[in-house]
Short mmCIF file of C-alpha atoms and ligand atoms in Angstrom, two decimals:
data_model
loop_
_atom_site.label_atom_id
_atom_site.label_comp_id
_atom_site.label_asym_id
_atom_site.label_seq_id
_atom_site.Cartn_x
_atom_site.Cartn_y
_atom_site.Cartn_z
CA MET A 19 -2.88 19.71 2.94
CA SER A 20 -2.50 23.13 1.30
CA ALA A 21 -1.31 25.16 4.19
CA ASP A 22 2.18 23.77 4.05
CA PRO A 23 4.62 26.27 2.65
CA LYS A 24 7.74 24.26 3.59
CA GLY A 25 6.48 20.99 2.05
CA GLN A 26 7.06 19.18 5.27
CA THR A 27 3.77 17.36 5.34
CA ALA A 28 1.96 14.82 3.14
CA GLU A 29 -1.43 13.14 3.15
CA PHE A 30 -1.73 9.42 3.18
CA ILE A 31 -5.21 7.99 2.16
CA ILE A 32 -6.16 4.43 2.39
CA LEU A 33 -7.82 3.78 -1.05
CA GLY A 34 -8.56 0.19 -0.16
CA ALA A 35 -8.40 -1.68 3.09
CA GLY A 36 -9.65 -5.10 1.91
CA GLY A 37 -8.01 -8.32 1.47
CA SER A 38 -7.58 -10.28 -1.80
CA THR A 39 -11.30 -10.67 -2.34
CA GLY A 40 -12.42 -7.35 -1.07
CA VAL A 41 -15.67 -7.00 0.99
CA PRO A 42 -18.10 -8.16 0.05
CA ALA A 43 -16.38 -10.93 -1.93
CA ILE A 44 -17.77 -11.86 -5.33
CA GLY A 45 -21.33 -13.27 -4.98
CA ASN A 46 -22.00 -10.69 -2.28
CA ILE A 47 -20.37 -12.74 0.39
CA TRP A 48 -20.04 -10.57 3.45
CA GLY A 49 -18.60 -13.29 5.70
CA LYS A 50 -18.74 -12.03 9.39
CA CYS A 51 -18.92 -8.45 8.24
CA ASP A 52 -22.09 -6.43 9.02
CA PRO A 53 -23.41 -5.32 5.56
CA ASN A 54 -25.09 -2.32 7.28
CA GLU A 55 -21.73 -0.83 8.44
CA PRO A 56 -20.33 1.31 5.56
CA LYS A 57 -16.77 0.88 6.81
CA ASN A 58 -17.05 -2.85 6.01
CA LEU A 59 -17.27 -2.05 2.27
CA ARG A 60 -13.71 -2.56 1.30
CA SER A 61 -11.83 -2.45 -2.01
CA ARG A 62 -8.55 -4.20 -2.49
CA THR A 63 -5.44 -2.98 -0.68
CA SER A 64 -4.03 0.31 -2.04
CA ALA A 65 -3.05 3.74 -0.85
CA LEU A 66 -2.56 7.29 -2.12
CA LEU A 67 0.24 9.64 -1.12
CA LYS A 68 -0.55 13.26 -1.77
CA TYR A 69 2.38 15.64 -1.68
CA ASN A 70 2.69 19.18 -2.91
CA GLY A 71 -0.07 18.94 -5.55
CA MET A 72 1.14 15.49 -6.78
CA ASN A 73 -0.36 12.08 -6.40
CA PHE A 74 1.60 8.82 -5.92
CA VAL A 75 -0.37 5.57 -5.71
CA ILE A 76 0.89 2.50 -3.80
CA ASP A 77 -0.28 -0.61 -5.72
CA THR A 78 -2.80 -0.81 -8.51
CA GLY A 79 -5.11 -3.69 -7.75
CA PRO A 80 -8.29 -4.78 -9.50
CA ASP A 81 -10.24 -1.95 -7.92
CA PHE A 82 -8.00 0.73 -9.06
CA LYS A 83 -10.29 2.51 -11.62
CA HIS A 84 -13.08 2.63 -9.07
CA GLN A 85 -10.67 3.98 -6.41
CA ALA A 86 -9.31 6.64 -8.81
CA ASN A 87 -12.79 7.83 -9.63
CA HIS A 88 -13.94 7.89 -6.21
CA HIS A 89 -11.01 10.22 -5.19
CA ASN A 90 -11.21 12.18 -8.44
CA LEU A 91 -7.64 11.19 -9.23
CA THR A 92 -7.16 13.08 -12.55
CA GLN A 93 -3.40 13.00 -12.48
CA ILE A 94 -0.82 10.38 -11.25
CA ASP A 95 2.75 11.24 -10.82
CA GLY A 96 4.06 7.69 -9.96
CA VAL A 97 3.15 4.26 -8.71
CA ILE A 98 5.02 2.51 -5.92
CA TYR A 99 4.64 -1.30 -5.74
CA THR A 100 4.85 -3.48 -2.73
CA HIS A 101 4.96 -6.89 -4.45
CA ASP A 102 3.49 -8.64 -7.46
CA HIS A 103 0.41 -10.38 -6.24
CA GLY A 104 -2.66 -9.87 -8.57
CA ASP A 105 -4.72 -8.06 -5.84
CA HIS A 106 -2.00 -5.45 -5.79
CA THR A 107 -1.04 -5.12 -9.42
CA ASN A 108 -3.75 -6.34 -11.83
CA GLY A 109 -5.19 -2.94 -12.30
CA ILE A 110 -1.93 -1.66 -13.88
CA ASP A 111 -3.57 -1.43 -17.38
CA GLU A 112 -5.70 1.55 -16.13
CA LEU A 113 -2.44 3.64 -16.18
CA ARG A 114 -2.73 3.94 -19.96
CA VAL A 115 -5.49 6.55 -19.48
CA TYR A 116 -3.15 8.60 -17.33
CA LYS A 117 -0.24 8.22 -19.84
CA ASN A 118 -2.44 9.35 -22.70
CA ARG A 119 -3.82 12.30 -20.73
CA GLN A 120 -0.56 13.41 -19.30
CA GLY A 121 1.45 12.75 -22.41
CA ALA A 122 4.29 11.12 -20.56
CA ASN A 123 5.04 7.64 -19.27
CA ILE A 124 4.09 6.96 -15.68
CA PRO A 125 7.06 6.24 -13.41
CA VAL A 126 6.78 2.97 -11.41
CA TYR A 127 8.87 2.08 -8.50
CA GLY A 128 9.68 -1.13 -6.79
CA THR A 129 12.44 -3.78 -6.31
CA ASP A 130 13.99 -5.43 -9.32
CA GLU A 131 12.21 -8.63 -8.41
CA THR A 132 8.73 -6.97 -8.04
CA LEU A 133 8.98 -4.91 -11.28
CA GLY A 134 10.55 -7.89 -13.23
CA SER A 135 7.62 -10.05 -12.12
CA ILE A 136 4.97 -7.40 -13.15
CA GLU A 137 6.79 -6.89 -16.41
CA SER A 138 6.83 -10.66 -17.23
CA ARG A 139 2.87 -10.67 -16.75
CA HIS A 140 2.16 -7.07 -18.25
CA GLY A 141 5.05 -6.62 -20.68
CA HIS A 142 2.84 -4.48 -22.91
CA MET A 143 2.93 -1.76 -20.25
CA PHE A 144 6.67 -1.59 -20.32
CA GLU A 145 7.48 -1.48 -24.07
CA SER A 146 5.85 -0.17 -27.23
CA ARG A 147 4.36 -2.98 -29.27
CA SER A 148 2.70 -0.90 -32.05
CA GLU A 149 1.88 2.65 -32.83
CA PHE A 150 -1.49 2.01 -31.11
CA TYR A 151 -0.09 0.31 -27.99
CA ALA A 152 2.70 2.55 -26.84
CA GLN A 153 4.76 2.02 -23.73
CA VAL A 154 2.94 3.27 -20.58
CA VAL A 155 5.26 2.92 -17.63
CA ASP A 156 8.92 3.83 -16.94
CA ARG A 157 10.68 1.28 -14.79
CA HIS A 158 12.51 2.72 -11.67
CA ALA A 159 13.90 -0.41 -9.77
CA PHE A 160 15.49 -0.18 -6.47
CA LYS A 161 18.89 -1.77 -6.41
CA ALA A 162 19.94 -3.76 -3.36
CA SER A 163 22.14 -0.88 -2.27
CA ASP A 164 18.88 1.40 -2.22
CA MET A 165 17.09 -0.70 0.39
CA LYS A 166 16.88 0.75 3.95
CA LYS A 167 18.02 4.20 2.62
CA ARG A 168 16.10 7.35 1.56
CA PHE A 169 15.13 7.13 -2.10
CA GLU A 170 13.96 10.42 -3.52
CA ILE A 171 10.81 10.11 -5.59
CA VAL A 172 10.57 13.85 -6.24
CA SER A 173 12.38 16.84 -4.63
CA GLY A 174 11.27 16.93 -1.03
CA LEU A 175 9.59 13.52 -0.98
CA SER A 176 11.62 10.38 -0.13
CA VAL A 177 10.63 6.81 0.60
CA ILE A 178 12.75 4.25 2.61
CA PRO A 179 12.04 0.76 1.10
CA PHE A 180 12.64 -2.29 3.19
CA GLU A 181 12.19 -5.99 2.90
CA MET A 182 9.44 -8.00 4.63
CA GLN A 183 8.62 -11.72 4.52
CA HIS A 184 5.32 -12.52 2.80
CA GLY A 185 4.90 -16.36 2.68
CA GLN A 186 7.31 -17.64 0.13
CA ILE A 187 8.33 -14.24 -1.31
CA MET A 188 9.85 -10.98 0.03
CA SER A 189 7.59 -7.94 -0.25
CA THR A 190 8.56 -4.29 0.14
CA GLY A 191 7.47 -2.07 3.01
CA TYR A 192 7.94 1.71 2.88
CA ARG A 193 8.79 4.32 5.51
CA ILE A 194 7.59 7.82 4.45
CA GLY A 195 8.40 10.36 6.99
CA ASP A 196 6.96 9.30 10.36
CA LEU A 197 4.65 6.65 8.78
CA ALA A 198 5.33 3.02 7.80
CA TYR A 199 3.18 1.11 5.29
CA CYS A 200 3.65 -2.58 5.75
CA VAL A 201 1.62 -4.71 3.36
CA ASP A 202 1.53 -7.64 2.64
CA MET A 203 3.79 -9.39 5.09
CA SER A 204 3.78 -12.12 7.75
CA TYR A 205 7.06 -10.99 9.33
CA ILE A 206 9.53 -7.97 9.33
CA PRO A 207 13.09 -9.02 9.80
CA ASP A 208 15.13 -7.21 12.50
CA GLU A 209 17.36 -5.39 9.88
CA SER A 210 14.23 -3.80 8.38
CA LEU A 211 12.74 -2.91 11.83
CA GLU A 212 15.95 -0.78 12.31
CA VAL A 213 14.66 1.84 9.79
CA LEU A 214 11.27 1.93 11.55
CA LYS A 215 12.59 3.45 14.72
CA GLY A 216 10.76 6.56 15.76
CA ILE A 217 7.74 5.99 13.52
CA LYS A 218 4.40 7.75 14.72
CA THR A 219 2.03 5.74 12.45
CA LEU A 220 2.23 2.04 11.74
CA ILE A 221 -0.18 0.76 8.97
CA VAL A 222 0.01 -2.98 8.96
CA ASP A 223 -1.22 -6.04 7.16
CA SER A 224 -3.48 -7.90 9.70
CA ALA A 225 -5.16 -10.57 7.51
CA GLY A 226 -3.60 -13.22 9.74
CA TYR A 227 -6.20 -12.03 12.44
CA HIS A 228 -6.35 -14.74 15.10
CA PHE A 229 -4.62 -17.46 13.17
CA PRO A 230 -1.42 -18.55 14.80
CA GLU A 231 -0.56 -20.67 11.78
CA SER A 232 -0.78 -17.71 9.27
CA LYS A 233 2.22 -17.94 6.97
CA GLN A 234 1.20 -15.11 4.47
CA HIS A 235 -0.15 -12.39 6.69
CA ALA A 236 0.52 -10.93 10.14
CA ASN A 237 -1.82 -11.96 12.95
CA PHE A 238 -2.82 -9.85 15.99
CA ALA A 239 -0.29 -11.47 18.24
CA TYR A 240 2.60 -10.47 15.88
CA ILE A 241 1.12 -6.98 15.52
CA GLN A 242 1.26 -6.61 19.26
CA GLU A 243 4.87 -7.68 19.23
CA LEU A 244 5.53 -5.04 16.59
CA GLN A 245 3.86 -2.30 18.61
CA ASP A 246 5.91 -3.32 21.70
CA LYS A 247 9.09 -2.99 19.64
CA LEU A 248 8.27 0.15 17.69
CA GLN A 249 6.08 2.04 20.08
CA PRO A 250 4.05 3.82 17.39
CA GLN A 251 1.61 6.49 18.53
CA GLN A 252 -1.07 4.89 16.40
CA THR A 253 -1.40 1.57 14.62
CA VAL A 254 -3.78 1.10 11.71
CA LEU A 255 -4.92 -2.36 10.69
CA THR A 256 -5.31 -3.03 6.97
CA VAL A 257 -5.74 -5.90 4.54
CA LEU A 258 -9.02 -6.85 6.17
CA SER A 259 -10.85 -9.96 5.06
CA VAL A 260 -14.52 -10.86 4.99
CA ILE A 261 -14.31 -12.53 8.45
CA MET A 262 -13.02 -9.25 10.02
CA ASP A 263 -16.08 -7.10 10.93
CA TYR A 264 -15.12 -3.42 11.57
CA GLU A 265 -16.73 -2.98 15.01
CA THR A 266 -15.65 -6.41 16.16
CA ILE A 267 -11.98 -5.99 15.31
CA LYS A 268 -12.05 -2.49 16.75
CA LYS A 269 -12.72 -4.08 20.07
CA GLU A 270 -10.23 -6.98 19.66
CA ALA A 271 -7.38 -4.95 18.21
CA PRO A 272 -4.13 -5.06 20.01
CA ASN A 273 -3.04 -1.95 22.01
CA ASN A 274 -5.90 0.28 20.75
CA ALA A 275 -4.95 -0.17 17.14
CA ILE A 276 -7.68 1.02 14.78
CA PRO A 277 -9.07 -0.79 11.75
CA ALA A 278 -8.64 1.09 8.49
CA HIS A 279 -11.44 1.71 6.17
CA ASP A 280 -11.60 2.91 2.58
CA GLY A 281 -11.00 6.62 2.52
CA LEU A 282 -9.20 6.91 5.84
CA SER A 283 -6.84 9.89 5.76
CA LEU A 284 -3.70 10.27 7.77
CA ASN A 285 -1.04 12.92 8.18
CA ILE A 286 2.59 12.36 7.49
CA ASN A 287 5.35 14.53 8.97
CA LEU A 288 8.09 14.34 6.40
CA SER A 289 10.88 15.78 8.58
CA HIS A 290 11.29 12.48 10.42
ZN1 ZN B 315 0.31 -10.52 -1.38
#
């Protein structure tokens, strides 16, 4: 992404396309996934946004250290959180290494509710408790008035946060240029869909698979509905569980959606 003098593009990399257990699940449980297909090896859901030499991570799950080393992430300029479920946040302690190396607190972004919940479980990251355990992250909470509007992370790079239903809680989806990242969710309210008009790439939680009763995650029937409403040029399925074999879901995917895999790289046009 270096040949971009105007800073109009960014790179979006799927760090992890797995559900809450990853694939294989602990105990080397591959479920219905073919162990001989490298794209079935999935770490927990996370993504990396690369812009103008900077790195922004979306969620820090239990596999964050492994993901960071795999992508040689020697510097992090911020973390954007979708919601406080352990498979998206429990790797937050690893940010201490970046704080010590960079000599500055790491900015973290999310709704007040999400950051408050993370802080209640990982308070030592948000405040200094002794000279040996200094504060690591700086809290940047979206106010209600920030939702569905451009929020500038750094000059030239904005995200638009929007609410999604995820079982009993609300999670935060993000539009970044012409790409929308929608994990975890079972349903996107109409008010939120308004800000997704004109997207080119829809990355979507699909752990609900073929289960009509899924209350936590979107199923394929709902993803098809979203595609019909939003008409994205490409749809990428993520949050893939052990019963979702790569080649199998590639054939079953609604409207030629493609399954994500760890390391999948996508381009973002930021002028949208
Ligand atoms: Zn979740």
